[in-house]
Coordinates of C-alpha atoms and ligand atoms in Angstrom, one line a residue:
X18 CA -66.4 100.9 -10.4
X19 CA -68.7 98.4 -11.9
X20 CA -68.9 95.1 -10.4
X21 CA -69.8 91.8 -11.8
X22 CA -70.0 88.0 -10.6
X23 CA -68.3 87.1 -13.6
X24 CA -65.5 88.2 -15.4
X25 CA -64.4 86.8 -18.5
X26 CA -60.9 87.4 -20.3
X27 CA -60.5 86.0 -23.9
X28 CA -63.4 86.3 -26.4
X29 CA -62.2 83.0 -28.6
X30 CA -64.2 79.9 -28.4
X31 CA -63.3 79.1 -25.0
X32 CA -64.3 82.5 -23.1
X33 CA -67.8 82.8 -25.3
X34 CA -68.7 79.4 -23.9
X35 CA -67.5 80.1 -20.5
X36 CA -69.8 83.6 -20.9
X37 CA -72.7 82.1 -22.4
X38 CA -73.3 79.5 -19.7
X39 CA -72.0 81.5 -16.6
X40 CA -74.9 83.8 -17.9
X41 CA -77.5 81.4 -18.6
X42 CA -76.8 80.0 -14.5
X43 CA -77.9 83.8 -13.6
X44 CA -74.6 85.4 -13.1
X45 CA -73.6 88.9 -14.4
X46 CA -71.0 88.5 -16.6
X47 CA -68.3 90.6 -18.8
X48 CA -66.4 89.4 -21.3
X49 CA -63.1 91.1 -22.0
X50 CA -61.5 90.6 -25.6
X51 CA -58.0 92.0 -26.4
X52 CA -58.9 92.3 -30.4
X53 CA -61.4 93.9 -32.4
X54 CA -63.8 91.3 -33.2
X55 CA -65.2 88.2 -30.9
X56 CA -63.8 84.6 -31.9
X57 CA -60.0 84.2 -30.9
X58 CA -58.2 82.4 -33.5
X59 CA -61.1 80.9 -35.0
X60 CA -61.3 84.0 -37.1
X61 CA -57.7 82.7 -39.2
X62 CA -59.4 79.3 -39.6
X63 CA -61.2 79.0 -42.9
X64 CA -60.4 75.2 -43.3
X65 CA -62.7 73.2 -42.4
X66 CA -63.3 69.9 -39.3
X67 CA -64.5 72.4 -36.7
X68 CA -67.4 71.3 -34.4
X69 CA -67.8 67.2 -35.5
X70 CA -68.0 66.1 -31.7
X71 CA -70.8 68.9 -30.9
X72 CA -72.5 69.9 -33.9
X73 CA -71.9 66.8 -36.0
X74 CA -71.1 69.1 -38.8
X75 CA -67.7 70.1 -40.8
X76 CA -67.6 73.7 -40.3
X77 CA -65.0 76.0 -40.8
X78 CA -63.4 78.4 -37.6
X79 CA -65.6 81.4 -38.8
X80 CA -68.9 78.9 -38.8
X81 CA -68.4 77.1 -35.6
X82 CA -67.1 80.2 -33.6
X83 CA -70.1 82.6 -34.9
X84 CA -72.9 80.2 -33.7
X85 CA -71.2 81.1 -30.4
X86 CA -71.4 85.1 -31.2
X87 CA -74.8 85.0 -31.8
X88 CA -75.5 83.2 -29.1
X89 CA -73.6 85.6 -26.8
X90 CA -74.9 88.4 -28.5
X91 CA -78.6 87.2 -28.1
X92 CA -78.1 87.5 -24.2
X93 CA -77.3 91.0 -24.3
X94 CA -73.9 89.7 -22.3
X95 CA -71.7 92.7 -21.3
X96 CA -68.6 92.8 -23.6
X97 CA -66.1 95.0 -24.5
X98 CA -63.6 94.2 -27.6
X99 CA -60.3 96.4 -28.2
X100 CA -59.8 96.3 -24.2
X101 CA -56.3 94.5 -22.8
X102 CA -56.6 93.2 -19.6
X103 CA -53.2 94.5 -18.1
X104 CA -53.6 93.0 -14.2
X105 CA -55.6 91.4 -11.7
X106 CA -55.5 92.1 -8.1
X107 CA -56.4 90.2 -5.2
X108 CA -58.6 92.4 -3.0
X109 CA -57.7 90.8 0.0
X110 CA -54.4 92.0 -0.2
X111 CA -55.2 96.1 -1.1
X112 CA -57.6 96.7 1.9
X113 CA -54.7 97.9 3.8
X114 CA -54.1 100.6 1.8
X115 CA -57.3 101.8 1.1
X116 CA -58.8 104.8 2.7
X117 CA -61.3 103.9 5.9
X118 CA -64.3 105.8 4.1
X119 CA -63.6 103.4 1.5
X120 CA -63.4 100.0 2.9
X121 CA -66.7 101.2 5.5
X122 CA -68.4 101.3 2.4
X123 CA -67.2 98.2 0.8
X124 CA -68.2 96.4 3.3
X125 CA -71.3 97.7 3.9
X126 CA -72.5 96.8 0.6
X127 CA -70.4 93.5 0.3
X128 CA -69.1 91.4 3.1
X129 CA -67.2 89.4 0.5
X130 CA -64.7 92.3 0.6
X131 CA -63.7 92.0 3.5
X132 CA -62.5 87.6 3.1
X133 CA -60.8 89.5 0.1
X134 CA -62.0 87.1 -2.2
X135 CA -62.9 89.3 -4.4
X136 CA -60.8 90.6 -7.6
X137 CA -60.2 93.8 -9.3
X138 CA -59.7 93.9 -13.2
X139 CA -57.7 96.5 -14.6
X140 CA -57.8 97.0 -18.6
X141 CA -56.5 99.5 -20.9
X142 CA -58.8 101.0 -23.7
X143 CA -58.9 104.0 -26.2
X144 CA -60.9 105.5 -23.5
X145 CA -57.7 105.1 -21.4
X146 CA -57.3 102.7 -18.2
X147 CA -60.4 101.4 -16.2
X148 CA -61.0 98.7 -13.6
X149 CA -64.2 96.6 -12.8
X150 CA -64.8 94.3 -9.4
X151 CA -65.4 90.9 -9.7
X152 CA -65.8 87.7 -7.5
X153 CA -64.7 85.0 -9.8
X154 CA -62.8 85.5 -13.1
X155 CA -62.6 83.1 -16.0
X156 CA -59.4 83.2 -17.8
X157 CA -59.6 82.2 -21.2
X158 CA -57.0 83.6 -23.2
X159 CA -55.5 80.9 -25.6
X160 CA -52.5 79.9 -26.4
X161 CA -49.3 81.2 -28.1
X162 CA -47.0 79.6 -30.9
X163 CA -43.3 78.8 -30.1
X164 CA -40.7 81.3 -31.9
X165 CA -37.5 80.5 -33.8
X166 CA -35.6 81.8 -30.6
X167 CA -37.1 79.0 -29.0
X168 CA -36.0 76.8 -31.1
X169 CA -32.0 78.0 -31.2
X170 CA -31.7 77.8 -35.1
X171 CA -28.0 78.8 -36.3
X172 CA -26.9 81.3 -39.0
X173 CA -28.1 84.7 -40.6
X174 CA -31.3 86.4 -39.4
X175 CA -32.9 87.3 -42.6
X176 CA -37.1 88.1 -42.9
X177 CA -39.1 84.8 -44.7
X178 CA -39.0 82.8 -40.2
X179 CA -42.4 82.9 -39.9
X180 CA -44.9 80.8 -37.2
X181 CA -47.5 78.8 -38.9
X182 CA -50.0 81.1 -37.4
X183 CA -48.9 84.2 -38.4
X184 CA -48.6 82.8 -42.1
X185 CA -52.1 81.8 -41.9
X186 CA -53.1 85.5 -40.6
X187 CA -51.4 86.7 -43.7
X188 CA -53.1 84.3 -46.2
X189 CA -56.4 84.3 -44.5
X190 CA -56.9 87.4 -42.9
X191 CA -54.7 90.0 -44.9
X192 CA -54.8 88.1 -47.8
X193 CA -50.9 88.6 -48.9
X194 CA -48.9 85.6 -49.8
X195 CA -46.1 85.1 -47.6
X196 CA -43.8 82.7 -49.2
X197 CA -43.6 81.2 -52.9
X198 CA -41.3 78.1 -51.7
X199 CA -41.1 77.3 -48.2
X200 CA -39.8 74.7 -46.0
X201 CA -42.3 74.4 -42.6
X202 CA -40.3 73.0 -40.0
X203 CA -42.3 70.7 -37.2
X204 CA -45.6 68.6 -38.1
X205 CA -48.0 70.3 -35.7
X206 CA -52.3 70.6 -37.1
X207 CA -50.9 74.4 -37.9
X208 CA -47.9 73.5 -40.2
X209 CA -49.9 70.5 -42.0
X210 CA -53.1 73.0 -42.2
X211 CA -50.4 75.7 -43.9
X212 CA -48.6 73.5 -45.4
X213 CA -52.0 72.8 -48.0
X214 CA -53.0 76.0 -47.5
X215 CA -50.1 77.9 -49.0
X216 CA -49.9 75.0 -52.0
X217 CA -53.6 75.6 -52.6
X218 CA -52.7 79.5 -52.9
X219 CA -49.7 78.7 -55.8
X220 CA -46.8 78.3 -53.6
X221 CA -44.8 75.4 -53.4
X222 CA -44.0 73.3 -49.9
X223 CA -40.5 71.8 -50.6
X224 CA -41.4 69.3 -47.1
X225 CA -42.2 69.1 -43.6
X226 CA -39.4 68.2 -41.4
X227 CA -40.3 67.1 -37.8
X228 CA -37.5 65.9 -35.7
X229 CA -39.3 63.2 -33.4
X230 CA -39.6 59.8 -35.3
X231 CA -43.5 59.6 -35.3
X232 CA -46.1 63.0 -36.4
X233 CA -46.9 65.7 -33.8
X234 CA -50.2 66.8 -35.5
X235 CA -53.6 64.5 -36.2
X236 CA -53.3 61.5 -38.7
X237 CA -56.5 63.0 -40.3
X238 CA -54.5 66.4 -41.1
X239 CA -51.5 64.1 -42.4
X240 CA -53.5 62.4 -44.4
X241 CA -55.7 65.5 -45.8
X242 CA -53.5 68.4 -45.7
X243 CA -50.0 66.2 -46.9
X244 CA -50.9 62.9 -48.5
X245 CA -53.4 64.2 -50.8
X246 CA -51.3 67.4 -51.9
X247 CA -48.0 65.1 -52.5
X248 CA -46.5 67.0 -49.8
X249 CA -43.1 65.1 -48.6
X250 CA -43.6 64.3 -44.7
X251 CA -39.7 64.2 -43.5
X252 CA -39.3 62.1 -39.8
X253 CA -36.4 62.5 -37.8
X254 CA -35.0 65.2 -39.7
X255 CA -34.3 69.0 -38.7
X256 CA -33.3 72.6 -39.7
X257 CA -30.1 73.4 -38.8
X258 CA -29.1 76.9 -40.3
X259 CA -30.6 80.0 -42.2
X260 CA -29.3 81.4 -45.5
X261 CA -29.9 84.9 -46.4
X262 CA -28.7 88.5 -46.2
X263 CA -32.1 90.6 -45.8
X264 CA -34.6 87.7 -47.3
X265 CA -33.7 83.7 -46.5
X266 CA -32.4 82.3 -49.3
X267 CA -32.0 78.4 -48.0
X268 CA -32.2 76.3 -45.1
X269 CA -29.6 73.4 -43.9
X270 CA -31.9 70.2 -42.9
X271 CA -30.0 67.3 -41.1
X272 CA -31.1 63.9 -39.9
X273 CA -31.3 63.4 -36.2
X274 CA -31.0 60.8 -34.3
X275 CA -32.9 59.2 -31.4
X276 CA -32.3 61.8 -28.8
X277 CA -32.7 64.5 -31.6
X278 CA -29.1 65.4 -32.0
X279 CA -28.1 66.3 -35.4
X280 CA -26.5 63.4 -37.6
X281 CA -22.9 65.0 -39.1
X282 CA -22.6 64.1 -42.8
X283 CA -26.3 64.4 -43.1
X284 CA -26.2 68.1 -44.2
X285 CA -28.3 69.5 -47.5
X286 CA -29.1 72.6 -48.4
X287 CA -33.1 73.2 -49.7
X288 CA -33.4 76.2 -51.3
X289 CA -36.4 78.7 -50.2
X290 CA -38.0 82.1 -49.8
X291 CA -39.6 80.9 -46.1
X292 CA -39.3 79.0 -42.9
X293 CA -42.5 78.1 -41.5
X294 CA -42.3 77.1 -38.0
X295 CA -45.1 74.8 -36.2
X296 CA -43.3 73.6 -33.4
X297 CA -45.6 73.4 -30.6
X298 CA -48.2 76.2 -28.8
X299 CA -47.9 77.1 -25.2
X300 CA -50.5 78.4 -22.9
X301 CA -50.7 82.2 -22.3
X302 CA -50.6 82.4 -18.8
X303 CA -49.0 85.7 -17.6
X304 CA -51.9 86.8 -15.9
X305 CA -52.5 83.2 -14.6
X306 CA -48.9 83.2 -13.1
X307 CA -49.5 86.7 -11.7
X308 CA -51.8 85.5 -9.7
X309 CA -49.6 82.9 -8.3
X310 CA -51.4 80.2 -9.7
X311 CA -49.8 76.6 -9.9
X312 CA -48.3 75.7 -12.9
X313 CA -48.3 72.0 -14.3
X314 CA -45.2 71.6 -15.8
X315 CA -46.7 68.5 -18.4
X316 CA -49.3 71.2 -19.7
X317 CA -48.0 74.1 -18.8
X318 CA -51.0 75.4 -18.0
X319 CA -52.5 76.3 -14.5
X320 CA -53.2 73.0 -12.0
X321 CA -57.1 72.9 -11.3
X322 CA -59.7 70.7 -10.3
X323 CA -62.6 69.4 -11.7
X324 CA -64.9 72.2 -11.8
X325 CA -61.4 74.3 -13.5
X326 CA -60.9 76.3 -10.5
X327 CA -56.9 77.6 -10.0
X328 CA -55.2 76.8 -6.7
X329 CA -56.7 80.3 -6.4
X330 CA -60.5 80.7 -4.9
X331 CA -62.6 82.0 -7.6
X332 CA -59.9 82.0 -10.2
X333 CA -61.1 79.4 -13.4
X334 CA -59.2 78.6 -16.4
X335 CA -60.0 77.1 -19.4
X336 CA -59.6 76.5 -23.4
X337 CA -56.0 76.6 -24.5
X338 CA -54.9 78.6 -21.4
X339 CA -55.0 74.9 -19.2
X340 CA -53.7 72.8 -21.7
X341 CA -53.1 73.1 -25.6
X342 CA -56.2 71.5 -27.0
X343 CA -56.7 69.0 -30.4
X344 CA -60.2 70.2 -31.1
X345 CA -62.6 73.0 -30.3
X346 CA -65.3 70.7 -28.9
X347 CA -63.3 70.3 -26.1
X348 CA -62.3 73.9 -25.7
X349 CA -66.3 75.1 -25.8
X350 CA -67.0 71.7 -23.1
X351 CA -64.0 73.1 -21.1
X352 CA -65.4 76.9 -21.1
X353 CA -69.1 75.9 -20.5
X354 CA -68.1 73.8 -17.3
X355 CA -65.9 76.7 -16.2
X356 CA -68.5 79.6 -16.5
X357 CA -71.0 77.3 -14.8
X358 CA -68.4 76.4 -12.3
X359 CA -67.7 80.5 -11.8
X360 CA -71.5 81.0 -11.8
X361 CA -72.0 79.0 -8.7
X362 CA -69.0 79.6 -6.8
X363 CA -69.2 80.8 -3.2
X364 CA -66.0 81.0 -1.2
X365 CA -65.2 78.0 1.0
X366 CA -62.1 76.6 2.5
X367 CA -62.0 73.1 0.4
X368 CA -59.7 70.0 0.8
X369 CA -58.6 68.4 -1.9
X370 CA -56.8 64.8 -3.0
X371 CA -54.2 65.3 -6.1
X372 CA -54.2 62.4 -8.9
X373 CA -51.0 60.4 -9.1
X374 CA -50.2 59.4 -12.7
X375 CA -47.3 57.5 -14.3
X376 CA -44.7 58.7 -16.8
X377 CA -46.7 56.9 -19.9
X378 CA -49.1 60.1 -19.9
X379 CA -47.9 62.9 -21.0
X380 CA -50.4 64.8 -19.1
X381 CA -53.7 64.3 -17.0
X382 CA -56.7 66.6 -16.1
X383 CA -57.7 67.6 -13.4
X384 CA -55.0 67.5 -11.6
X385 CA -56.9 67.6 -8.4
X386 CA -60.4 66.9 -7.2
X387 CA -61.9 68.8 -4.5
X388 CA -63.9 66.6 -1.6
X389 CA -67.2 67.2 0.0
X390 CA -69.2 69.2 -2.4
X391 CA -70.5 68.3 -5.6
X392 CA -72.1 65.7 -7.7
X393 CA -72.0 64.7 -11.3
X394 CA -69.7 63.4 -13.8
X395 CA -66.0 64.7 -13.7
X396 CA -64.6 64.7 -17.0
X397 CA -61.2 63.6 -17.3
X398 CA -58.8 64.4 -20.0
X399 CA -54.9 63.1 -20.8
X400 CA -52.6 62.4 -23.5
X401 CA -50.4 59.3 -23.5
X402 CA -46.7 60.3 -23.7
X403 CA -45.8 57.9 -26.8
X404 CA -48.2 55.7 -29.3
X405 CA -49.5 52.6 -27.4
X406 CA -51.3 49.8 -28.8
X407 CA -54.1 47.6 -26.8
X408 CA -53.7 50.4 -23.9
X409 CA -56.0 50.5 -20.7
X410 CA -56.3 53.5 -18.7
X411 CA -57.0 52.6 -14.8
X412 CA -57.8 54.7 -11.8
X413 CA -57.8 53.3 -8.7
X414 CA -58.2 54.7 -5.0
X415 CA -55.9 53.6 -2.0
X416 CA -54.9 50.9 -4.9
X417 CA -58.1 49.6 -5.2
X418 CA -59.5 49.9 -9.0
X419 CA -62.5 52.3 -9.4
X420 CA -62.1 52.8 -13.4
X421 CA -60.8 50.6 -16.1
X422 CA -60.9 51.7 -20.1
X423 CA -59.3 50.2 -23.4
X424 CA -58.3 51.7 -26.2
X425 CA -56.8 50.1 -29.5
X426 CA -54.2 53.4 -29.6
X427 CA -52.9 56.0 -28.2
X428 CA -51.6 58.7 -29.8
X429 CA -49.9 61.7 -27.7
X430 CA -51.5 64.3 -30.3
X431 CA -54.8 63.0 -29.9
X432 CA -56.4 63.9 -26.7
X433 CA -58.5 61.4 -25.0
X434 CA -61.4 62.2 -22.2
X435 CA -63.9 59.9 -20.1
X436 CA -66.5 60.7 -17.4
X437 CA -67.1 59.3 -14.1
X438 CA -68.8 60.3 -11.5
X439 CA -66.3 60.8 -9.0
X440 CA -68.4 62.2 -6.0
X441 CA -69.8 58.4 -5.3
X442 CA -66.2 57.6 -3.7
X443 CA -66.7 60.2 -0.7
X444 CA -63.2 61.1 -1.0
X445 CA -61.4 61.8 2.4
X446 CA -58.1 64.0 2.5
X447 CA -56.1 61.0 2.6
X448 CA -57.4 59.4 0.0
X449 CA -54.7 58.1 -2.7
X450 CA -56.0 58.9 -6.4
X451 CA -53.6 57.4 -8.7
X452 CA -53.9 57.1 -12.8
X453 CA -51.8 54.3 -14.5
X454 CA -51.9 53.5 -18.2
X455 CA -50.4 50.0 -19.6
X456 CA -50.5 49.3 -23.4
X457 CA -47.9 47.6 -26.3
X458 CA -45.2 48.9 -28.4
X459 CA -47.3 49.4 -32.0
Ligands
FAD17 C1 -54.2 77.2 -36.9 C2 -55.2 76.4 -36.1 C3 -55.9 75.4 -36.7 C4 -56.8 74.6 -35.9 N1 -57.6 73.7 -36.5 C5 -58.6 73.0 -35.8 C6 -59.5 72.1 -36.4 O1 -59.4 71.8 -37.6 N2 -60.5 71.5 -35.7 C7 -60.6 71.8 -34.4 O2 -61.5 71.3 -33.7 N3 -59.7 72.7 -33.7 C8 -58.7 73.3 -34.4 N4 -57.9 74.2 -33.8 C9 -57.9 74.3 -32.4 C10 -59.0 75.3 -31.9 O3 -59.2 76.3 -32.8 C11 -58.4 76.0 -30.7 O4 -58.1 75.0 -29.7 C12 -59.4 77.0 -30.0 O5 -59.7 78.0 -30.9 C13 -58.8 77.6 -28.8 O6 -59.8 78.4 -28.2 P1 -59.5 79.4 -26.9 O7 -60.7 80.2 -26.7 O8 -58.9 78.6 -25.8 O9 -58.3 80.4 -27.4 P2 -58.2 81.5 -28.6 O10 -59.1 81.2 -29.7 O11 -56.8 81.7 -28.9 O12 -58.8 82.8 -27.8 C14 -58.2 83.5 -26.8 C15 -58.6 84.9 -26.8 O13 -58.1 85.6 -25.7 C16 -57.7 86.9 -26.0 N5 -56.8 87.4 -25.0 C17 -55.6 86.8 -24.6 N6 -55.0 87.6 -23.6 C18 -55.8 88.6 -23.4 C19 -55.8 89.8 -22.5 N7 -54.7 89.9 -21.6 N8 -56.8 90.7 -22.5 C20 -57.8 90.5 -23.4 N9 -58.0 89.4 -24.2 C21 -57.0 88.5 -24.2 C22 -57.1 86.7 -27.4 O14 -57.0 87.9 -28.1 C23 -58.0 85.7 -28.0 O15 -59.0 86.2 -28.8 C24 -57.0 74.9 -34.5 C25 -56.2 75.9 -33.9 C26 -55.3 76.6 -34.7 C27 -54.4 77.7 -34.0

């Protein structure tokens, strides 16, 4: 078995990052990637808006993620594409079963072995099922797109329900038209991207119908991808039904009110070929979870600190997998601090103080901060929970105000992020982090 310091899973923007720099701090690395080609779900993005933060350029998903690819592929870092990772074991926990010829020479060659804090990799191939040793393990592997079940939608169950995403593989990868009217339900970046996308291509977009009272997706993509195409934007409204025998033939739409219950009387029927469904992205996290990592229920993602390490030693996370990301720049930042992180780790017993936050964020990264080692600036990301006006973001320790910043709004799709440098507190165990965030109706 071949063993590495670093093992990546997810080849999209996140996981090539993570790679790149876990290399360039002198690890060995191997990146793992379930599909063909390197890039994640960049590959489907020919719009551009990708990389203004880091490269202070418009470039599409292709552009931005291949500067990455050639990168990587300038290091000579180990790769395999068309490889699933199907488990992750602890090594701790198999050394009781192993043979005694087998752990006398594990540990004669590694004394990390023994602690059991080290992992074994297990993928499946065309070559059939193989399994590499690792110490640390980045998991990069994206996120996934709500389905209709998710969403309970009554009536028939005819072809035409598809997710934003897989609409856009069809357009842009396949190059097949999926719908010639549609209705997308849910005003996520992915519907308002498809929504221009598919009028751009000939078809027509009857609306977007989002059932909270203000947009889920960016104000730039409302403004770009709807106002400038005469694309209806439809707030507090729903879908209530499906129409159709083998094709869908209509939808019901209803108003909702404030707790998103469906108005009666408010019924009408809009007539189309396809449903197109961007109502929210998840991280995938099954191989987080079977590691028994701790899950945050705001992000859904794994709970880490602030170098992205899992509740797990050696386990790092991030990219979509922690926490369903506005823009790329962040996902790259978030894989290049997590493959440096990986780089450098050496198992320790560590203490750590959790952040307390109140119920106006919707979420807040990290979650935790480990004490003792390590210097530098932490970056810290959140999202408010509803729009705020005049807001200010404090942190404070045992009460006592360490951080203060304004903002003119708040928006809970638009991810916000600030440094400090949190190692100058010398955090104790029973230190008391806490994050509060005050601002005014808008
Ligand atoms: C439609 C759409 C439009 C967007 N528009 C913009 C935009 O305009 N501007 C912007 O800045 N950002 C945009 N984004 C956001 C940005 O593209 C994403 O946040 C970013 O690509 C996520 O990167 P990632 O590496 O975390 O995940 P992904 O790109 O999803 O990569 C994850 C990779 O992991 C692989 N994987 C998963 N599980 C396994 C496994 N078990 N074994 C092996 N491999 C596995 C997957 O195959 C995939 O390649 C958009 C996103 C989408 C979906």
């Amino acid at each position: 078995m071949i063993s590495y310091d670093v093992i990546v899973i997810g080849g999209g923007p996140a996981g090539l990052a993570a790679a790149i720099s876990a290399e360039s701090e002198g690890a060995k690395v191997l990146l793992i990637e379930r599909e063909a080609k390197l890039g994640g779900i960049l590959k489907q993005c020919i719009h551009d808006g990708f990389g203004l933060i880091r490269f202070k350029e418009k470039l599409s998903g292709p552009e931005y993620a291949q500067r990455f690819i050639d990168e990587f592929h300038k290091r000579g870092i180990d790769y395999c594409v068309l490889t699933y990772v199907i488990g992750i074991e602890k090594l701790g926990h198999k050394i009781q079963d192993e043979t005694e010829q087998r752990i006398e020479h594990k540990l004669e060659h590694d004394t990390e072995y023994k602690s059991g804090h080290q992992y074994e990799v297990r993928v499946v191939n065309k070559k059939g099922v193989a399994a590499y040793i690792t110490k640390t393990i980045v998991l990069a592997t994206g996120c996934r797109e709500r389905t209709s079940k998710q969403i309970n939608i009554h009536g028939t169950r005819p072809s035409g329900v598809f997710s934003a995403g897989t609409a856009q593989a069809y357009i842009n990868i396949l190059g097949q038209k999926p719908t010639k009217k549609c209705v997308i339900l849910g005003s996520g970046d992915i519907g308002l991207i498809m929504a221009r996308r598919i009028t751009l291509e000939g078809g027509k977009v009857c609306g977007v119908y989002e059932a909270k009272d203000s947009p889920s997706g960016l104000t730039r993509n409302i403004m770009q991808c709807l106002d400038d195409y005469d694309i209806p934007l439809h707030l507090s409204h729903t879908v209530t039904r499906l129409y159709g025998h083998d094709r869908l033939e209509a939808v019901e739409i209803m108003k909702v009110d404030e707790r998103m219950d469906p108005i009666p009387g408010t019924e009408e029927i809009v007539e189309c070929d396809a449903l197109i469904l961007s109502v929210g992205l998840i991280p995938e996290n099954e191989l987080a979870e079977s590691l028994h990592t701790d899950i945050d229920p705001r992000t859904k993602g794994p709970v880490c600190d602030q170098e992205f390490m899992t509740n797990q030693p050696g386990v790092f996370i991030c990219g979509n997998a922690l926490h369903v990301n506005d823009l790329v720049d962040y996902v790259s930042e978030s894989g290049e601090l997590a493959g440096r992180a990986a780089a450098h780790y050496r198992y320790q017993d560590k203490e750590y103080v959790s952040i307390g936050i109140d119920k106006e964020f919707l979420y807040y990264l990290p979650q935790r901060i480990h004490i003792g080692d390590g210097k530098g600036e932490t970056i810290f990301y959140f999202r408010s929970s509803r729009v705020l006006k005049n807001a200010d973001i404090t942190l404070a320790l045992n009460g006592k105000e360490i951080l203060k910043k304004k903002y003119r709004f708040l928006k809970p799709p638009e991810m916000e992020s600030f440094k400090l440098d949190i190692s100058q507190f010398n955090l104790r165990r029973d230190d008391r982090l806490t994050a509060t965030l005050k601002g005014e109706n808008p």
